[in-house]
Short mmCIF file of C-alpha atoms in Angstrom, two decimals:
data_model
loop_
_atom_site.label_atom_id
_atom_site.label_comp_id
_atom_site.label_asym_id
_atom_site.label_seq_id
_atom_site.Cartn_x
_atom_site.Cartn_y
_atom_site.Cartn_z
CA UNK D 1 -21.65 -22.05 109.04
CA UNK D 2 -21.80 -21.81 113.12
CA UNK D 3 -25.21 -21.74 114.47
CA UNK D 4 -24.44 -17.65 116.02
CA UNK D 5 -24.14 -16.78 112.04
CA UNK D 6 -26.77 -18.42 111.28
CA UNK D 7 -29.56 -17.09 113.73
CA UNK D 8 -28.14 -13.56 113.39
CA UNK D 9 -27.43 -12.51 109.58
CA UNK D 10 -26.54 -9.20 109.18
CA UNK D 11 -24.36 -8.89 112.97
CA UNK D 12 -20.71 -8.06 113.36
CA UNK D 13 -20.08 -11.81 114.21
CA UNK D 14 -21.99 -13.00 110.89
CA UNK D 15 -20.68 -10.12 108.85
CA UNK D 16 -16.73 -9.66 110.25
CA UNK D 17 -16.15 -6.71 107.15
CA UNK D 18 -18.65 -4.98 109.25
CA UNK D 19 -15.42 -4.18 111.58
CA UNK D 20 -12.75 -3.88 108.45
CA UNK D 21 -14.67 -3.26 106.06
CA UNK D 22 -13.60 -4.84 103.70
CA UNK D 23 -11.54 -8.33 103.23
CA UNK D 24 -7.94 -7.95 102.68
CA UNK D 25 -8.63 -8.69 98.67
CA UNK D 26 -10.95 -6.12 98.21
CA UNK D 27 -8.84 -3.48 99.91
CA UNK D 28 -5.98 -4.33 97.74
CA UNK D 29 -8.46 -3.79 94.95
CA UNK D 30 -9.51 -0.46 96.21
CA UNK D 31 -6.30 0.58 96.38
CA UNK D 32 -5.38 -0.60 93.38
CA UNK D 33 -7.81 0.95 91.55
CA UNK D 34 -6.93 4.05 93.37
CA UNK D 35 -3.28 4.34 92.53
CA UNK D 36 -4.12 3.35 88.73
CA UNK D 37 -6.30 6.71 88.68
CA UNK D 38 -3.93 8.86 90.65
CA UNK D 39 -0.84 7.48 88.14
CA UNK D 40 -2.91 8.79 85.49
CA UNK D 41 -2.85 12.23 86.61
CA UNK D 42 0.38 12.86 87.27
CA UNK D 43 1.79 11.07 84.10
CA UNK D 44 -0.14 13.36 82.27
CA UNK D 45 2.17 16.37 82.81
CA UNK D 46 5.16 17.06 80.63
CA UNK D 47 8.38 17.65 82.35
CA UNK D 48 9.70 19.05 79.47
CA UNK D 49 7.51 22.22 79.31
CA UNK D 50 5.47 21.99 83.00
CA UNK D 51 5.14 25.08 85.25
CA UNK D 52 4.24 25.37 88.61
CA UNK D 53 0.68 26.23 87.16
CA UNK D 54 0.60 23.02 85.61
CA UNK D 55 1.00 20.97 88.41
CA UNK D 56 -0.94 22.87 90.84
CA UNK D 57 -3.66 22.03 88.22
CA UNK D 58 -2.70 17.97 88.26
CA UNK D 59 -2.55 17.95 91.99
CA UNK D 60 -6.32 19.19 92.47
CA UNK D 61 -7.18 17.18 89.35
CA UNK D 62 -5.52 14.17 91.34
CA UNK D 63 -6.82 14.74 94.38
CA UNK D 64 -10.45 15.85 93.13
CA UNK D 65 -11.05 12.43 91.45
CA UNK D 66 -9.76 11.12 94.04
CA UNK D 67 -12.11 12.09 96.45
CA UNK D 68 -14.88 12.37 94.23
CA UNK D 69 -14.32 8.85 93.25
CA UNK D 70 -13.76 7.54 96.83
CA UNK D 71 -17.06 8.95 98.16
CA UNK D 72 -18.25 6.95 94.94
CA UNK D 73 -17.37 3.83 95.94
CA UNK D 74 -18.25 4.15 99.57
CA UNK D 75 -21.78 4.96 98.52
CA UNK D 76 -21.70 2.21 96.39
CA UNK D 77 -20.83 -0.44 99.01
CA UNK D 78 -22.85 1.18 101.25
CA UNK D 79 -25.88 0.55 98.97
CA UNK D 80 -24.13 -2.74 97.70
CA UNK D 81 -24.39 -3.98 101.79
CA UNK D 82 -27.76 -3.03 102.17
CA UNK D 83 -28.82 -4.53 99.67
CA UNK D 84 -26.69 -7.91 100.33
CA UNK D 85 -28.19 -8.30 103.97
CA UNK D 86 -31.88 -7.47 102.52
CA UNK D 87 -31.51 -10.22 99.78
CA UNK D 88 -30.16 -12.72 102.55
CA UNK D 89 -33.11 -11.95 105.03
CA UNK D 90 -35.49 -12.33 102.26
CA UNK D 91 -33.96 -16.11 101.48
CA UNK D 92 -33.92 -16.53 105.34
CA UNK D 93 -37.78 -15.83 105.24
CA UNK D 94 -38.28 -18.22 102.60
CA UNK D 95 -36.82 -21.13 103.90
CA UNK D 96 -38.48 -20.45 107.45
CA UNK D 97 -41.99 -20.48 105.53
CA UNK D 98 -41.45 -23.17 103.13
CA UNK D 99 -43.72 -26.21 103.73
CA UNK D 100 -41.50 -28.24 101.64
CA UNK D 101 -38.47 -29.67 103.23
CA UNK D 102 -37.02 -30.44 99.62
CA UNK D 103 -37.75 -27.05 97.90
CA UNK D 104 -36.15 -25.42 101.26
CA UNK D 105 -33.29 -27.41 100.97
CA UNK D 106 -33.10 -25.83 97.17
CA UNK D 107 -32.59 -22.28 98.81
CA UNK D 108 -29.98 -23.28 101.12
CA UNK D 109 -27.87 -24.76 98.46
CA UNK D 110 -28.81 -21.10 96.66
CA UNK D 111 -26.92 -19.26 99.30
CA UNK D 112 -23.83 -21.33 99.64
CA UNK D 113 -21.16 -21.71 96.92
CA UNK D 114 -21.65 -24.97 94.70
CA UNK D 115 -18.77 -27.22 95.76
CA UNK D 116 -20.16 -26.59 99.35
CA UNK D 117 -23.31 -27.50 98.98
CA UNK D 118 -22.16 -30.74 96.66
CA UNK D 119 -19.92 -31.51 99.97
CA UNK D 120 -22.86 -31.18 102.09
CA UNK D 121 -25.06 -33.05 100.28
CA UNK D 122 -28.73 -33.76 100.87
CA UNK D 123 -28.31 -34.99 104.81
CA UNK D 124 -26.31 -31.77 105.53
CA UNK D 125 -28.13 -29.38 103.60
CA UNK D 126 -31.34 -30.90 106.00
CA UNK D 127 -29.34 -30.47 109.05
CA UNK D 128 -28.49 -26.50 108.24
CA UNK D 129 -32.15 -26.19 107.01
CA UNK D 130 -33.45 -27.43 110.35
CA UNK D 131 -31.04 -24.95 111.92
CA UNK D 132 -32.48 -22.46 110.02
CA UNK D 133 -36.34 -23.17 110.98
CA UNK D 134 -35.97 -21.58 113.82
CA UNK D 135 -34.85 -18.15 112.75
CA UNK D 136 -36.01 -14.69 113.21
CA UNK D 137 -35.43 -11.76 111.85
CA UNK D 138 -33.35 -9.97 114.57
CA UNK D 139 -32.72 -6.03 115.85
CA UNK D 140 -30.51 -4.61 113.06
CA UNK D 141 -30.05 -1.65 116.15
CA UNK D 142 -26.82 -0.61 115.23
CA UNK D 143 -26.01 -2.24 112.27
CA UNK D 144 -26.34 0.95 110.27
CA UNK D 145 -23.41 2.90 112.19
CA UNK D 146 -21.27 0.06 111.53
CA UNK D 147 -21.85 0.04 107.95
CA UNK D 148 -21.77 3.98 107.67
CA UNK D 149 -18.52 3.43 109.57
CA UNK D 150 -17.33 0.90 106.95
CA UNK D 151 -18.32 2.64 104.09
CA UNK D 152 -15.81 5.32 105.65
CA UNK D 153 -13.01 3.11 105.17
CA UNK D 154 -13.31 2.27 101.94
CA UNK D 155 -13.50 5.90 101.18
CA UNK D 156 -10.36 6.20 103.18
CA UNK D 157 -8.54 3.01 101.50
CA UNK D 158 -9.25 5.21 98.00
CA UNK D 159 -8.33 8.41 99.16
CA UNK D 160 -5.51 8.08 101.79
CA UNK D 161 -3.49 5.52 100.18
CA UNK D 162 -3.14 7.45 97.25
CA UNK D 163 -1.53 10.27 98.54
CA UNK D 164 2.16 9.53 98.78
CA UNK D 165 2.42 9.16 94.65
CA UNK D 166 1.26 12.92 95.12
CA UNK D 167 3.37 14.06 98.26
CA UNK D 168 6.70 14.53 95.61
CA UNK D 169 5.43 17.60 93.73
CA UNK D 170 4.52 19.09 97.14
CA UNK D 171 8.50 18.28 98.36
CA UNK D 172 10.20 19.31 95.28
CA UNK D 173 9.89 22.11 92.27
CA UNK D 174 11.68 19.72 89.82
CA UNK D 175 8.98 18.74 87.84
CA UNK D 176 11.19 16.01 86.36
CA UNK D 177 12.25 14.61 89.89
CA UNK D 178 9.42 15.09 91.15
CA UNK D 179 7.50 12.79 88.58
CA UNK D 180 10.02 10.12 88.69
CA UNK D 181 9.70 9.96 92.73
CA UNK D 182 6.13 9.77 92.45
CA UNK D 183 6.84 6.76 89.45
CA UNK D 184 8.32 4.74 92.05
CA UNK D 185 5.85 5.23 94.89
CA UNK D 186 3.19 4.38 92.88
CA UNK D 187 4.64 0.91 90.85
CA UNK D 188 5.98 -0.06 94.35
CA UNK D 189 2.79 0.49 96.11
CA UNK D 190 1.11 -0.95 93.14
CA UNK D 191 3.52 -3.90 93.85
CA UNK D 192 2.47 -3.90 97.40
CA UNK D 193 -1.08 -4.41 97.34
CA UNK D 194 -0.67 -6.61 94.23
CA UNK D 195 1.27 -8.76 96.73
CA UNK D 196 -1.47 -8.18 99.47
CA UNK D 197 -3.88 -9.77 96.15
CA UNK D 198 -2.03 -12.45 95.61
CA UNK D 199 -1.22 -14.09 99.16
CA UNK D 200 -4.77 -15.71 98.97
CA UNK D 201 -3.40 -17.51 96.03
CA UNK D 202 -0.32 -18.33 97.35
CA UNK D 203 1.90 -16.63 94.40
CA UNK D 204 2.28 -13.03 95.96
CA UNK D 205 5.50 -12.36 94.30
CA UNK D 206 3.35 -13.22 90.93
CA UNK D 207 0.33 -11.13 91.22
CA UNK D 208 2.42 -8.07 92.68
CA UNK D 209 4.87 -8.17 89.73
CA UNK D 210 1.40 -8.58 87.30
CA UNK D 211 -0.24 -5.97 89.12
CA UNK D 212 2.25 -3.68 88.33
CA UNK D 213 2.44 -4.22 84.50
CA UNK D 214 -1.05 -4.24 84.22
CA UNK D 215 -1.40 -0.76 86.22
CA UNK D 216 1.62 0.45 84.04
CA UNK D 217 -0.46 -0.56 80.79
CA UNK D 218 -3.48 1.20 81.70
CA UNK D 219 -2.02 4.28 82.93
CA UNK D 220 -0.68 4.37 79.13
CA UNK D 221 -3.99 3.49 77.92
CA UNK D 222 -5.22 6.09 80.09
CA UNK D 223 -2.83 8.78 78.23
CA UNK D 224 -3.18 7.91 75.14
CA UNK D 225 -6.97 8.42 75.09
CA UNK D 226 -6.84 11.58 76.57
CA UNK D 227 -7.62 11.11 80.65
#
């Protein structure tokens, strides 16, 4: 925890998703989720008996949910964030105005995970609470754009990225070609950013080959109950 993050929560330098919006494993997530709905869609058409009716009613089906569910989500982070920098403020506050060195000390190990405030210990949660004494609560000018800019991409990782499993029926008339171009689009972008997932882990190859059965089970789930 640098001393710049500490006596500015909430700033692009404390907050780096501010500029990406998210980190690279909840993007793959997004997406993830993304393709899992889109696959959904277009599996539910029957090449057997399909018309062009049909899939002109999948594609804005598709690519309704799609959006729908994209400006979703980037409300919901959007509220998520504010929400996350208000809560951290409001713990900042507390351990500014606490009396009691040990009870301050208690909220600092609050907003760190466990094993880093067991490393720490006593002497270095002191030295981070002294650190913190100090603090005010700074000019959020700005902050807002960034996170309405944010919010954007997440609506764009949900959206955009889903649109090549839906690009085939647009190209071609063969319902049954079309369908099985759009199969493998999706499982290998599902493979993708189940690779993306897994590189924090270290087994890429692993969570990209999981990712894909898992998104190929629930897209069957998905049928068979009807969405």
């Amino acid at each position: 925890m640098s001393s710049a993050g500490i006596a500015q929560p909430g700033t692009a330098a404390h907050r780096p998703e501010a500029v990406s919006a998210l980190d690279p494993i909840s993007r793959a997530g997004e997406i993830i989720f993304g393709l899992i709905m889109v696959m959904t869609f277009t599996n539910s058409l029957s090449v057997a008996v399909a018309g062009r009716a049909d899939v002109r009613e999948m594609l804005v089906g598709a690519l309704g949910c799609n959006l729908a569910w994209g400006i979703i989500d980037a409300v919901m982070y959007l509220m998520a964030t504010r929400s996350e920098r208000r809560i951290e403020a409001r713990m900042l506050e507390r351990i500014v105005a606490e009396t009691n060195p040990a009870q301050a000390r208690k909220t600092v190990a609050g907003m760190v995970p466990d094993v880093i405030s067991e490393a720490l210990g006593d002497d270095g949660l002191e030295r981070v609470r002294q650190k913190l004494a100090g603090w005010r609560r700074p000019d959020n000018k700005g902050v807002w754009r960034r996170d309405l800019v944010s919010a954007c991409w997440v609506f764009l990782l949900v959206f955009v990225f889903t649109l090549p499993v839906v690009v085939p029926f647009l190209l071609w008339t063969n319902v049954r070609w079309a369908l099985a171009v759009s199969n493998v689009v999706g499982i290998g972008s599902l493979f993708l950013a189940g690779y993306k997932l897994g590189e924090a882990s270290g087994q890429p190859r692993q969570v990209g080959l999981t990712t894909v059965t898992v998104g190929i089970i629930l897209v069957g789930i998905a049928k068979a109950l009807g969405g």
